[in-house]
XYZ file of C-alpha atoms in Angstrom:
400
model
C -14.028 -30.884 90.741
C -14.459 -30.070 87.043
C -16.009 -32.527 84.598
C -12.808 -33.053 82.629
C -10.690 -33.588 85.752
C -13.178 -36.214 86.959
C -13.058 -37.895 83.545
C -9.241 -37.886 83.483
C -9.050 -39.456 86.958
C -11.543 -42.190 86.100
C -9.863 -43.012 82.793
C -6.499 -43.139 84.570
C -7.922 -45.771 86.916
C -9.221 -47.825 83.975
C -5.821 -47.576 82.298
C -3.986 -48.656 85.456
C -6.298 -51.670 85.624
C -5.438 -52.601 82.035
C -1.735 -52.040 82.695
C -1.683 -54.365 85.710
C -3.691 -57.008 83.824
C -1.223 -56.923 80.916
C 1.841 -56.987 83.181
C 0.495 -59.912 85.221
C -0.900 -61.712 82.148
C -4.444 -61.500 83.575
C -3.561 -63.171 86.891
C -4.733 -59.886 88.412
C -7.805 -58.861 86.379
C -8.159 -55.195 85.461
C -11.667 -55.033 86.904
C -10.333 -56.111 90.319
C -7.606 -53.438 90.286
C -10.101 -50.768 89.235
C -12.512 -51.776 91.990
C -9.785 -51.416 94.628
C -8.761 -47.992 93.294
C -12.361 -46.771 93.151
C -12.947 -47.924 96.719
C -9.795 -46.091 97.857
C -10.944 -42.992 95.978
C -14.404 -42.953 97.551
C -12.849 -43.369 100.979
C -10.560 -40.375 100.440
C -11.151 -37.540 97.985
C -13.702 -38.680 95.365
C -16.979 -36.732 95.210
C -19.855 -39.177 95.649
C -21.144 -38.259 92.183
C -17.790 -38.395 90.388
C -19.042 -40.788 87.684
C -22.082 -38.652 86.883
C -19.877 -35.559 87.118
C -17.533 -37.055 84.502
C -20.462 -37.356 82.096
C -21.811 -40.863 82.732
C -25.073 -40.519 84.681
C -27.181 -43.670 85.197
C -29.372 -42.908 82.176
C -26.341 -42.986 79.851
C -25.078 -46.219 81.412
C -28.512 -47.792 80.944
C -28.492 -46.840 77.260
C -25.062 -48.423 76.842
C -26.253 -51.562 78.644
C -29.086 -52.011 76.139
C -26.776 -51.513 73.152
C -23.990 -53.730 74.533
C -26.226 -56.647 75.441
C -27.974 -56.528 72.065
C -24.523 -56.426 70.470
C -23.544 -59.489 72.512
C -26.500 -61.261 70.955
C -24.912 -60.827 67.528
C -22.053 -63.060 68.701
C -24.396 -65.998 69.318
C -26.388 -67.931 66.766
C -29.646 -69.711 67.590
C -27.792 -72.978 67.125
C -25.141 -71.776 69.587
C -27.798 -71.123 72.222
C -29.120 -74.650 71.706
C -25.577 -75.938 72.045
C -25.207 -74.155 75.397
C -27.798 -76.233 77.252
C -25.014 -77.742 79.344
C -23.918 -74.249 80.347
C -27.436 -73.444 81.530
C -27.607 -76.619 83.621
C -24.192 -75.924 85.179
C -25.073 -72.284 85.922
C -28.286 -73.360 87.636
C -26.360 -76.024 89.572
C -23.965 -73.369 90.869
C -26.884 -71.259 92.086
C -28.428 -74.309 93.748
C -25.087 -74.819 95.496
C -25.157 -71.274 96.885
C -28.687 -71.715 98.194
C -28.046 -75.159 99.688
C -24.809 -74.289 101.511
C -25.929 -70.891 102.793
C -29.330 -72.105 103.984
C -27.862 -75.332 105.336
C -24.746 -73.977 107.057
C -24.942 -70.178 106.920
C -28.256 -70.055 108.770
C -26.668 -71.560 111.877
C -23.736 -69.122 111.759
C -25.277 -65.815 110.676
C -29.024 -66.274 111.167
C -31.855 -66.989 108.751
C -32.681 -63.401 107.772
C -29.044 -62.527 107.048
C -28.766 -65.523 104.723
C -32.078 -64.712 103.016
C -30.866 -61.165 102.313
C -27.445 -62.406 101.144
C -28.445 -65.035 98.567
C -30.148 -62.973 95.783
C -27.432 -60.257 95.599
C -24.732 -62.952 95.753
C -26.333 -64.721 92.800
C -26.999 -61.625 90.769
C -26.814 -57.966 90.031
C -27.976 -54.593 91.175
C -31.699 -55.245 90.651
C -31.805 -58.176 93.072
C -29.632 -56.237 95.535
C -32.014 -53.283 95.445
C -35.068 -55.554 95.880
C -33.574 -57.153 98.987
C -32.305 -53.827 100.333
C -35.742 -52.236 100.076
C -37.390 -55.343 101.511
C -35.058 -55.335 104.522
C -35.658 -51.613 105.043
C -39.431 -52.101 105.019
C -39.027 -54.954 107.504
C -37.129 -52.614 109.845
C -33.783 -54.338 109.309
C -31.554 -51.321 108.655
C -28.192 -53.099 108.853
C -29.381 -55.855 106.512
C -30.596 -53.210 104.080
C -27.016 -51.951 103.855
C -25.701 -55.531 103.800
C -27.650 -56.310 100.592
C -25.944 -53.474 98.727
C -22.456 -54.119 100.080
C -22.488 -57.858 99.325
C -23.404 -57.004 95.728
C -20.588 -54.451 95.603
C -17.979 -56.743 97.161
C -18.778 -60.163 95.702
C -16.684 -59.468 92.623
C -13.539 -59.246 94.750
C -13.817 -63.026 95.154
C -15.138 -63.710 91.667
C -12.640 -61.784 89.529
C -9.348 -63.458 90.553
C -10.915 -66.917 90.921
C -12.391 -66.719 87.429
C -9.092 -65.559 85.973
C -7.271 -68.498 87.588
C -9.670 -71.224 86.430
C -10.024 -69.744 82.923
C -6.245 -69.686 82.509
C -6.153 -73.378 83.435
C -8.977 -74.132 81.001
C -7.293 -72.103 78.259
C -3.983 -73.919 78.713
C -5.801 -77.265 78.529
C -7.538 -76.261 75.289
C -4.295 -74.941 73.789
C -2.528 -78.194 74.610
C -5.283 -80.178 72.874
C -5.286 -77.802 69.904
C -1.508 -77.925 69.451
C -1.426 -81.705 69.810
C -4.063 -82.093 67.096
C -6.995 -83.188 69.283
C -8.959 -80.077 68.255
C -7.529 -80.016 64.724
C -10.723 -81.299 63.096
C -12.735 -78.427 64.506
C -10.089 -75.923 63.429
C -10.016 -77.426 59.947
C -13.788 -77.203 59.792
C -13.596 -73.534 60.671
C -10.890 -73.033 58.047
C -13.027 -74.826 55.456
C -15.974 -72.595 56.296
C -13.773 -69.511 56.003
C -12.469 -70.731 52.627
C -15.987 -71.384 51.375
C -17.127 -67.995 52.651
C -14.223 -66.334 50.850
C -15.049 -68.161 47.626
C -18.768 -67.364 47.796
C -19.303 -64.572 50.300
C -22.775 -64.241 51.767
C -23.996 -60.829 52.865
C -24.558 -60.523 56.608
C -27.341 -58.001 56.055
C -29.704 -60.180 54.060
C -32.548 -57.709 54.552
C -30.428 -54.940 53.018
C -28.618 -56.919 50.326
C -29.642 -54.480 47.594
C -28.572 -51.399 49.530
C -25.219 -49.894 48.464
C -22.547 -50.313 51.157
C -21.904 -46.561 51.231
C -25.275 -46.066 52.927
C -24.413 -48.457 55.749
C -22.950 -45.638 57.832
C -22.092 -45.690 61.524
C -25.370 -43.943 62.295
C -27.345 -46.544 60.345
C -25.611 -49.275 62.356
C -26.495 -47.480 65.606
C -30.069 -46.974 64.381
C -30.598 -50.667 63.702
C -28.986 -51.674 66.988
C -31.116 -49.199 68.960
C -34.254 -50.366 67.123
C -33.665 -53.976 68.141
C -32.988 -52.862 71.735
C -36.223 -50.864 71.748
C -38.230 -53.823 70.450
C -36.805 -55.923 73.295
C -37.748 -53.233 75.830
C -41.235 -52.869 74.301
C -41.801 -56.619 74.440
C -40.767 -56.650 78.104
C -43.284 -53.907 78.969
C -46.065 -55.637 77.016
C -45.384 -58.897 78.865
C -45.250 -57.169 82.262
C -48.942 -57.698 83.186
C -48.596 -61.417 82.458
C -44.965 -62.247 83.256
C -41.929 -60.304 84.430
C -39.196 -60.735 81.811
C -36.055 -58.620 82.010
C -35.597 -56.398 78.928
C -31.882 -57.225 79.063
C -32.615 -60.924 78.597
C -34.795 -60.049 75.621
C -32.036 -57.795 74.231
C -29.730 -60.804 74.064
C -32.424 -62.948 72.444
C -33.479 -60.240 69.988
C -29.822 -59.637 69.056
C -29.499 -63.312 68.130
C -32.727 -63.249 66.110
C -31.918 -59.963 64.332
C -28.521 -61.306 63.277
C -30.026 -64.574 62.050
C -32.597 -62.634 59.991
C -29.930 -60.385 58.488
C -31.080 -57.160 60.160
C -27.857 -56.822 62.186
C -24.322 -57.804 61.301
C -22.084 -59.582 63.789
C -20.330 -57.251 66.259
C -22.265 -54.285 64.888
C -21.215 -52.006 67.777
C -17.535 -52.612 67.009
C -18.156 -51.881 63.322
C -19.928 -48.653 64.274
C -16.825 -47.625 66.255
C -18.812 -47.423 69.494
C -17.808 -50.513 71.443
C -14.895 -49.040 73.384
C -16.869 -46.017 74.560
C -19.842 -48.184 75.543
C -17.646 -50.486 77.648
C -15.996 -47.482 79.313
C -19.370 -45.967 80.276
C -20.702 -49.237 81.642
C -17.546 -49.981 83.629
C -17.673 -46.550 85.278
C -21.324 -47.098 86.186
C -20.530 -50.447 87.829
C -17.715 -48.961 89.903
C -20.023 -46.100 90.875
C -21.767 -48.625 93.135
C -18.702 -48.747 95.369
C -19.582 -45.342 96.822
C -22.104 -47.182 99.027
C -19.380 -49.119 100.853
C -18.118 -46.745 103.569
C -15.436 -47.890 106.067
C -17.949 -47.913 108.917
C -20.401 -50.065 107.014
C -17.659 -52.469 106.015
C -16.474 -52.958 109.601
C -20.016 -53.605 110.792
C -20.789 -56.331 108.298
C -17.343 -57.708 107.417
C -17.897 -61.038 109.203
C -21.223 -62.043 107.572
C -20.015 -60.526 104.296
C -16.840 -62.634 104.102
C -18.582 -65.719 105.477
C -21.467 -65.549 103.009
C -19.156 -65.140 100.026
C -16.853 -67.980 101.125
C -19.743 -70.379 101.756
C -21.419 -69.339 98.498
C -18.254 -69.987 96.477
C -17.838 -73.377 98.173
C -21.396 -74.296 97.240
C -20.853 -73.182 93.642
C -17.688 -75.251 93.303
C -19.159 -78.449 94.755
C -22.380 -78.380 92.759
C -20.791 -77.207 89.492
C -18.102 -79.885 89.853
C -20.764 -82.587 90.148
C -22.760 -81.155 87.232
C -19.607 -80.877 85.129
C -18.714 -84.508 85.837
C -22.168 -85.680 84.794
C -22.202 -83.530 81.646
C -18.528 -84.229 80.820
C -17.482 -80.573 81.105
C -14.080 -79.769 82.626
C -14.181 -78.741 86.279
C -12.415 -75.467 85.405
C -14.987 -74.445 82.789
C -17.879 -75.570 84.988
C -16.586 -73.540 87.946
C -15.912 -70.491 85.749
C -19.483 -70.610 84.413
C -20.932 -70.801 87.926
C -18.684 -67.939 89.089
C -20.361 -65.599 86.599
C -23.111 -65.332 89.221
C -20.743 -63.100 91.211
C -20.464 -60.397 88.567
C -22.236 -61.121 85.241
C -21.832 -58.909 82.181
C -19.564 -57.110 81.218
C -17.021 -58.555 83.673
C -17.442 -62.075 82.242
C -16.670 -60.726 78.763
C -13.707 -58.623 79.904
C -12.026 -61.269 82.086
C -12.407 -63.970 79.424
C -10.861 -61.759 76.752
C -8.003 -60.725 79.049
C -7.188 -64.365 79.755
C -7.315 -65.325 76.070
C -4.988 -62.477 75.095
C -2.549 -63.434 77.847
C -2.308 -67.086 76.761
C -1.274 -66.713 73.116
C -0.317 -64.206 70.441
C -1.510 -66.441 67.594
C -4.804 -65.181 66.112
C -6.040 -68.664 65.151
C -5.430 -69.918 68.685
C -7.218 -66.887 70.099
C -10.193 -67.581 67.826
C -10.235 -71.195 69.000
C -10.142 -70.149 72.669
C -12.805 -67.493 72.117
C -15.183 -69.921 70.410
C -14.799 -72.432 73.254
C -14.703 -70.138 76.290
C -16.623 -66.926 75.578
C -20.105 -68.280 74.625
C -20.544 -70.357 77.828
C -19.275 -67.455 79.966
C -21.743 -65.022 78.350
C -24.682 -67.421 78.552
C -23.779 -68.337 82.144
C -23.693 -64.675 83.145
C -27.086 -63.922 81.616
C -28.721 -66.994 83.152
C -27.450 -66.288 86.682
C -27.335 -62.525 87.027
C -30.052 -61.349 84.667
C -32.705 -64.036 85.019
C -32.415 -66.225 88.107
C -31.271 -63.586 90.605
C -34.352 -61.425 90.044
C -36.650 -64.448 90.433
C -34.866 -65.387 93.669
C -35.094 -61.829 95.008
C -38.820 -61.705 94.301
C -39.254 -64.982 96.183
C -36.873 -64.404 99.101
C -38.056 -60.874 99.899
C -41.322 -62.395 101.061
C -39.427 -64.382 103.730
C -38.240 -61.290 105.617
């Protein structure tokens, strides 16, 4: 298969996913449709390296991950992170629910070692899945080594549609409050800020306020974004002997700081005309993981796979519901935040935006929904997938 044919096929799949999402108004998320089509492709005629063949090897996807996560940091202010303490508590409650239900009930059904292998990948991303897979392999548990990868690959099939459903309910609730005037004060405050900003505009790039705008080229935007990403990576390596801190977590934090200092503008990747390509590369890399899930493997582990995901989701709902009640957060938003553990970034970003676009055509209403729904979803995804899952994997692998 030629490179361009591979690229055309993969882009066709991404387009079909978007098409279905638009036609169903996000009830069927694009990422779910794409995952099904990729799985069908790998089971039939796809070369195992079709994503790399198309021009997106892992090293390119990793580069895009650094840039995208740093760019996400430009969407959040330091004050916003402080405001999201409830999100962090709810996300941690959801993870506690997974652990409690699977260890409490799943152990009796599937066995202790199966549950131990299942929990970190179910909570997080590819790093935790790989840690548990290697740990199971070293312990001589070949089937559980495969199980760790497949549960990571398949958990999104439960998370995508559930998240879309609860976010649509949350969005409709917020729109009803906004249209009835209950959120009018906040909207007016935003309008007042926009009016003040228009009357006395403040430069986003405070550190480059004296630089003519003509020099702020796309390459200069990419340079600054890459520099911040590198500083995050460098900090992670310097901290490694003392504490293991994911460079991706630091990318988010450094993006927030760099924007607050005036080194980066908000949504710098979009302004550099690179956001769409970066998302495409990262999406293809995520779906590349589906090549691990062969039909034979799926049949062998389908029972513990389905059972672990169902019990995990039940635990997330119960614990996030209780936390949401205590913190006075709607049960829909609390559940959506906890569900980010099943997929993380960029799926949390993509699904949230799809839902918002499906609910209203009015730009002001979309801004209102984005400001209320996107920050907790992003923070929830980083807390669960990027931070906690790796800590859990490092702890649980010692139990095998």
